[in-house]
Amino acid sequence: MAMTESDLEAGELEQFQSRVLSFTGFLFQSMGFKISTEFVELEGMYFLNLTGPDTGELTANRDELLQAVEYVLNKMFQAGVSRVGMINCDVSGRKQTRMAELRLIARTAAEKVRESKVPYKFSPMDSRERRIIHLSLADDSAIRTESEGEGEYRKVVIYPAE
């Protein structure tokens, strides 16, 4: 669920952001990392953008530590503001760029399916990326999307509407 300022009472968004920024500042300082944090809004979604010389530590091993930090933040702060969507941790805008790429790829693939009437299968991707594909094409009545496969082999398929 995307969080918008109109969904929150006055000051609630700022208070939420302040609490998250304070905690992440403490967390990264305790870990000995030099990482700066800021909230960035993109298309109704809020990202905790992380920058600094130690962000490579977060993205090592296929973003393992970044995903762990994101998980902890979401577990800690979701209960406090129930109307706030998921906290998306992003290193130097990589997720934001990837979202834009996925939307462009989805529109291009959908156009091919509309023209050829042949289903298009994406490579396997994680659930967040699949969700971006599904949502970006949800209003297109000429096609439909489905996820198929299991586990790490799950992928999105675009079919012509029947």
Short mmCIF file of the C-alpha atoms (twelve columns), coordinates in Angstrom:
data_MODEL
# 
_entry.id   MODEL 
# 
loop_
_atom_site.group_PDB 
_atom_site.id 
_atom_site.type_symbol 
_atom_site.label_atom_id 
_atom_site.label_alt_id 
_atom_site.label_comp_id 
_atom_site.label_asym_id 
_atom_site.label_seq_id 
_atom_site.Cartn_x 
_atom_site.Cartn_y 
_atom_site.Cartn_z 
_atom_site.pdbx_PDB_model_num 
ATOM 1   C CA . MET A 1   0.000  0.000   0.000   1 
ATOM 2   C CA . ALA A 2   1.405  3.399   -0.932  1 
ATOM 3   C CA . MET A 3   1.462  6.088   1.713   1 
ATOM 4   C CA . THR A 4   0.351  9.604   0.843   1 
ATOM 5   C CA . GLU A 5   0.269  12.712  2.971   1 
ATOM 6   C CA . SER A 6   -3.514 12.947  2.544   1 
ATOM 7   C CA . ASP A 7   -3.837 9.486   4.160   1 
ATOM 8   C CA . LEU A 8   -2.117 10.665  7.307   1 
ATOM 9   C CA . GLU A 9   -3.153 13.171  9.926   1 
ATOM 10  C CA . ALA A 10  -1.219 16.443  10.108  1 
ATOM 11  C CA . GLY A 11  2.272  15.837  11.406  1 
ATOM 12  C CA . GLU A 12  1.944  12.059  11.478  1 
ATOM 13  C CA . LEU A 13  4.094  11.561  8.371   1 
ATOM 14  C CA . GLU A 14  6.790  13.893  9.663   1 
ATOM 15  C CA . GLN A 15  6.794  12.186  13.072  1 
ATOM 16  C CA . PHE A 16  7.006  8.759   11.449  1 
ATOM 17  C CA . GLN A 17  9.879  9.841   9.204   1 
ATOM 18  C CA . SER A 18  11.702 11.431  12.122  1 
ATOM 19  C CA . ARG A 19  11.453 8.234   14.195  1 
ATOM 20  C CA . VAL A 20  12.708 6.074   11.309  1 
ATOM 21  C CA . LEU A 21  15.564 8.468   10.503  1 
ATOM 22  C CA . SER A 22  16.572 8.667   14.155  1 
ATOM 23  C CA . PHE A 23  16.604 4.889   14.524  1 
ATOM 24  C CA . THR A 24  18.512 4.252   11.294  1 
ATOM 25  C CA . GLY A 25  21.052 6.920   12.223  1 
ATOM 26  C CA . PHE A 26  21.602 5.167   15.550  1 
ATOM 27  C CA . LEU A 27  21.698 1.738   13.908  1 
ATOM 28  C CA . PHE A 28  24.275 2.652   11.265  1 
ATOM 29  C CA . GLN A 29  26.408 4.581   13.763  1 
ATOM 30  C CA . SER A 30  26.361 1.559   16.102  1 
ATOM 31  C CA . MET A 31  27.493 -0.642  13.207  1 
ATOM 32  C CA . GLY A 32  30.333 1.782   12.469  1 
ATOM 33  C CA . PHE A 33  28.886 2.712   9.064   1 
ATOM 34  C CA . LYS A 34  29.031 6.176   7.548   1 
ATOM 35  C CA . ILE A 35  25.610 6.237   5.897   1 
ATOM 36  C CA . SER A 36  23.242 9.172   5.491   1 
ATOM 37  C CA . THR A 37  19.479 8.676   5.269   1 
ATOM 38  C CA . GLU A 38  16.630 10.684  3.777   1 
ATOM 39  C CA . PHE A 39  13.028 10.005  2.805   1 
ATOM 40  C CA . VAL A 40  12.249 10.378  -0.891  1 
ATOM 41  C CA . GLU A 41  8.745  10.281  -2.401  1 
ATOM 42  C CA . LEU A 42  8.240  8.713   -5.839  1 
ATOM 43  C CA . GLU A 43  4.808  8.089   -7.344  1 
ATOM 44  C CA . GLY A 44  3.110  7.893   -3.965  1 
ATOM 45  C CA . MET A 45  5.701  5.563   -2.456  1 
ATOM 46  C CA . TYR A 46  8.281  6.554   0.124   1 
ATOM 47  C CA . PHE A 47  11.845 5.339   0.024   1 
ATOM 48  C CA . LEU A 48  14.471 5.575   2.710   1 
ATOM 49  C CA . ASN A 49  17.386 6.552   0.493   1 
ATOM 50  C CA . LEU A 50  20.775 5.550   1.896   1 
ATOM 51  C CA . THR A 51  23.987 7.195   0.713   1 
ATOM 52  C CA . GLY A 52  27.568 7.263   1.884   1 
ATOM 53  C CA . PRO A 53  30.899 5.482   1.698   1 
ATOM 54  C CA . ASP A 54  29.705 2.363   3.537   1 
ATOM 55  C CA . THR A 55  26.598 1.565   1.473   1 
ATOM 56  C CA . GLY A 56  28.600 -1.178  -0.255  1 
ATOM 57  C CA . GLU A 57  28.404 -3.112  3.014   1 
ATOM 58  C CA . LEU A 58  24.613 -3.084  2.711   1 
ATOM 59  C CA . THR A 59  24.593 -4.249  -0.895  1 
ATOM 60  C CA . ALA A 60  27.210 -7.015  -0.560  1 
ATOM 61  C CA . ASN A 61  25.990 -10.595 -0.962  1 
ATOM 62  C CA . ARG A 62  22.972 -9.706  -3.093  1 
ATOM 63  C CA . ASP A 63  21.718 -6.939  -0.780  1 
ATOM 64  C CA . GLU A 64  21.501 -9.326  2.168   1 
ATOM 65  C CA . LEU A 65  22.169 -6.718  4.881   1 
ATOM 66  C CA . LEU A 66  20.018 -4.103  3.137   1 
ATOM 67  C CA . GLN A 67  17.102 -6.538  3.087   1 
ATOM 68  C CA . ALA A 68  17.663 -7.351  6.763   1 
ATOM 69  C CA . VAL A 69  17.634 -3.655  7.707   1 
ATOM 70  C CA . GLU A 70  14.476 -3.126  5.660   1 
ATOM 71  C CA . TYR A 71  12.821 -6.123  7.351   1 
ATOM 72  C CA . VAL A 72  13.687 -4.848  10.841  1 
ATOM 73  C CA . LEU A 73  12.442 -1.332  10.030  1 
ATOM 74  C CA . ASN A 74  9.156  -2.662  8.704   1 
ATOM 75  C CA . LYS A 75  8.636  -4.914  11.738  1 
ATOM 76  C CA . MET A 76  9.463  -2.090  14.154  1 
ATOM 77  C CA . PHE A 77  7.532  0.749   12.562  1 
ATOM 78  C CA . GLN A 78  4.495  -0.824  10.883  1 
ATOM 79  C CA . ALA A 79  2.642  -1.188  14.164  1 
ATOM 80  C CA . GLY A 80  3.107  2.498   14.994  1 
ATOM 81  C CA . VAL A 81  1.433  3.911   11.879  1 
ATOM 82  C CA . SER A 82  -0.899 1.328   10.372  1 
ATOM 83  C CA . ARG A 83  -1.768 3.430   7.315   1 
ATOM 84  C CA . VAL A 84  1.856  3.760   6.257   1 
ATOM 85  C CA . GLY A 85  2.937  1.381   3.532   1 
ATOM 86  C CA . MET A 86  6.106  -0.618  3.512   1 
ATOM 87  C CA . ILE A 87  9.390  1.144   4.143   1 
ATOM 88  C CA . ASN A 88  11.530 0.715   1.029   1 
ATOM 89  C CA . CYS A 89  15.247 1.010   1.747   1 
ATOM 90  C CA . ASP A 90  17.141 2.184   -1.311  1 
ATOM 91  C CA . VAL A 91  20.857 2.680   -1.874  1 
ATOM 92  C CA . SER A 92  21.642 5.740   -3.985  1 
ATOM 93  C CA . GLY A 93  18.300 5.518   -5.803  1 
ATOM 94  C CA . ARG A 94  18.878 2.012   -7.249  1 
ATOM 95  C CA . LYS A 95  15.369 0.720   -6.432  1 
ATOM 96  C CA . GLN A 96  13.758 3.850   -7.815  1 
ATOM 97  C CA . THR A 97  15.710 3.428   -11.045 1 
ATOM 98  C CA . ARG A 98  14.838 -0.275  -11.178 1 
ATOM 99  C CA . MET A 99  11.116 0.530   -10.722 1 
ATOM 100 C CA . ALA A 100 11.241 2.909   -13.676 1 
ATOM 101 C CA . GLU A 101 13.082 0.278   -15.756 1 
ATOM 102 C CA . LEU A 102 10.537 -2.414  -14.874 1 
ATOM 103 C CA . ARG A 103 7.627  -0.165  -15.824 1 
ATOM 104 C CA . LEU A 104 9.247  0.613   -19.167 1 
ATOM 105 C CA . ILE A 105 10.012 -3.072  -19.820 1 
ATOM 106 C CA . ALA A 106 6.433  -3.994  -18.868 1 
ATOM 107 C CA . ARG A 107 4.932  -1.432  -21.267 1 
ATOM 108 C CA . THR A 108 7.239  -2.577  -24.080 1 
ATOM 109 C CA . ALA A 109 6.401  -6.250  -23.515 1 
ATOM 110 C CA . ALA A 110 2.680  -5.465  -23.309 1 
ATOM 111 C CA . GLU A 111 2.867  -3.673  -26.648 1 
ATOM 112 C CA . LYS A 112 4.497  -6.766  -28.210 1 
ATOM 113 C CA . VAL A 113 1.740  -8.983  -26.794 1 
ATOM 114 C CA . ARG A 114 -0.996 -6.650  -28.068 1 
ATOM 115 C CA . GLU A 115 0.515  -6.683  -31.562 1 
ATOM 116 C CA . SER A 116 1.534  -10.355 -31.808 1 
ATOM 117 C CA . LYS A 117 -1.156 -11.954 -29.606 1 
ATOM 118 C CA . VAL A 118 1.663  -14.202 -28.298 1 
ATOM 119 C CA . PRO A 119 2.259  -14.423 -24.514 1 
ATOM 120 C CA . TYR A 120 5.477  -12.893 -23.178 1 
ATOM 121 C CA . LYS A 121 7.384  -14.520 -20.301 1 
ATOM 122 C CA . PHE A 122 9.728  -12.455 -18.167 1 
ATOM 123 C CA . SER A 123 12.802 -13.917 -16.535 1 
ATOM 124 C CA . PRO A 124 12.298 -15.006 -12.915 1 
ATOM 125 C CA . MET A 125 12.128 -12.109 -10.464 1 
ATOM 126 C CA . ASP A 126 11.342 -11.504 -6.823  1 
ATOM 127 C CA . SER A 127 7.835  -10.721 -5.565  1 
ATOM 128 C CA . ARG A 128 8.363  -6.953  -5.399  1 
ATOM 129 C CA . GLU A 129 9.484  -6.760  -9.013  1 
ATOM 130 C CA . ARG A 130 6.614  -8.989  -10.131 1 
ATOM 131 C CA . ARG A 131 4.200  -6.714  -8.263  1 
ATOM 132 C CA . ILE A 132 5.550  -3.664  -10.094 1 
ATOM 133 C CA . ILE A 133 4.946  -5.397  -13.445 1 
ATOM 134 C CA . HIS A 134 1.405  -6.451  -12.455 1 
ATOM 135 C CA . LEU A 135 0.474  -2.988  -11.150 1 
ATOM 136 C CA . SER A 136 1.943  -1.116  -14.099 1 
ATOM 137 C CA . LEU A 137 -0.199 -3.144  -16.513 1 
ATOM 138 C CA . ALA A 138 -3.342 -3.541  -14.390 1 
ATOM 139 C CA . ASP A 139 -5.337 -0.892  -16.296 1 
ATOM 140 C CA . ASP A 140 -4.546 -2.303  -19.753 1 
ATOM 141 C CA . SER A 141 -7.686 -4.120  -20.897 1 
ATOM 142 C CA . ALA A 142 -5.953 -5.597  -23.970 1 
ATOM 143 C CA . ILE A 143 -3.707 -7.851  -21.870 1 
ATOM 144 C CA . ARG A 144 -3.673 -9.715  -18.557 1 
ATOM 145 C CA . THR A 145 -0.779 -10.716 -16.319 1 
ATOM 146 C CA . GLU A 146 -0.184 -13.800 -14.216 1 
ATOM 147 C CA . SER A 147 2.677  -15.112 -12.138 1 
ATOM 148 C CA . GLU A 148 3.749  -18.683 -12.707 1 
ATOM 149 C CA . GLY A 149 6.440  -20.988 -11.404 1 
ATOM 150 C CA . GLU A 150 7.663  -21.709 -7.905  1 
ATOM 151 C CA . GLY A 151 10.126 -20.078 -5.553  1 
ATOM 152 C CA . GLU A 152 13.091 -18.347 -7.158  1 
ATOM 153 C CA . TYR A 153 11.845 -19.432 -10.601 1 
ATOM 154 C CA . ARG A 154 8.555  -17.514 -10.332 1 
ATOM 155 C CA . LYS A 155 7.982  -15.096 -13.219 1 
ATOM 156 C CA . VAL A 156 5.359  -12.847 -14.766 1 
ATOM 157 C CA . VAL A 157 3.644  -13.817 -18.009 1 
ATOM 158 C CA . ILE A 158 1.684  -11.308 -20.091 1 
ATOM 159 C CA . TYR A 159 -1.186 -12.801 -22.073 1 
ATOM 160 C CA . PRO A 160 -3.478 -11.190 -24.621 1 
ATOM 161 C CA . ALA A 161 -6.925 -10.556 -23.131 1 
ATOM 162 C CA . GLU A 162 -9.475 -13.087 -24.244 1 
# 
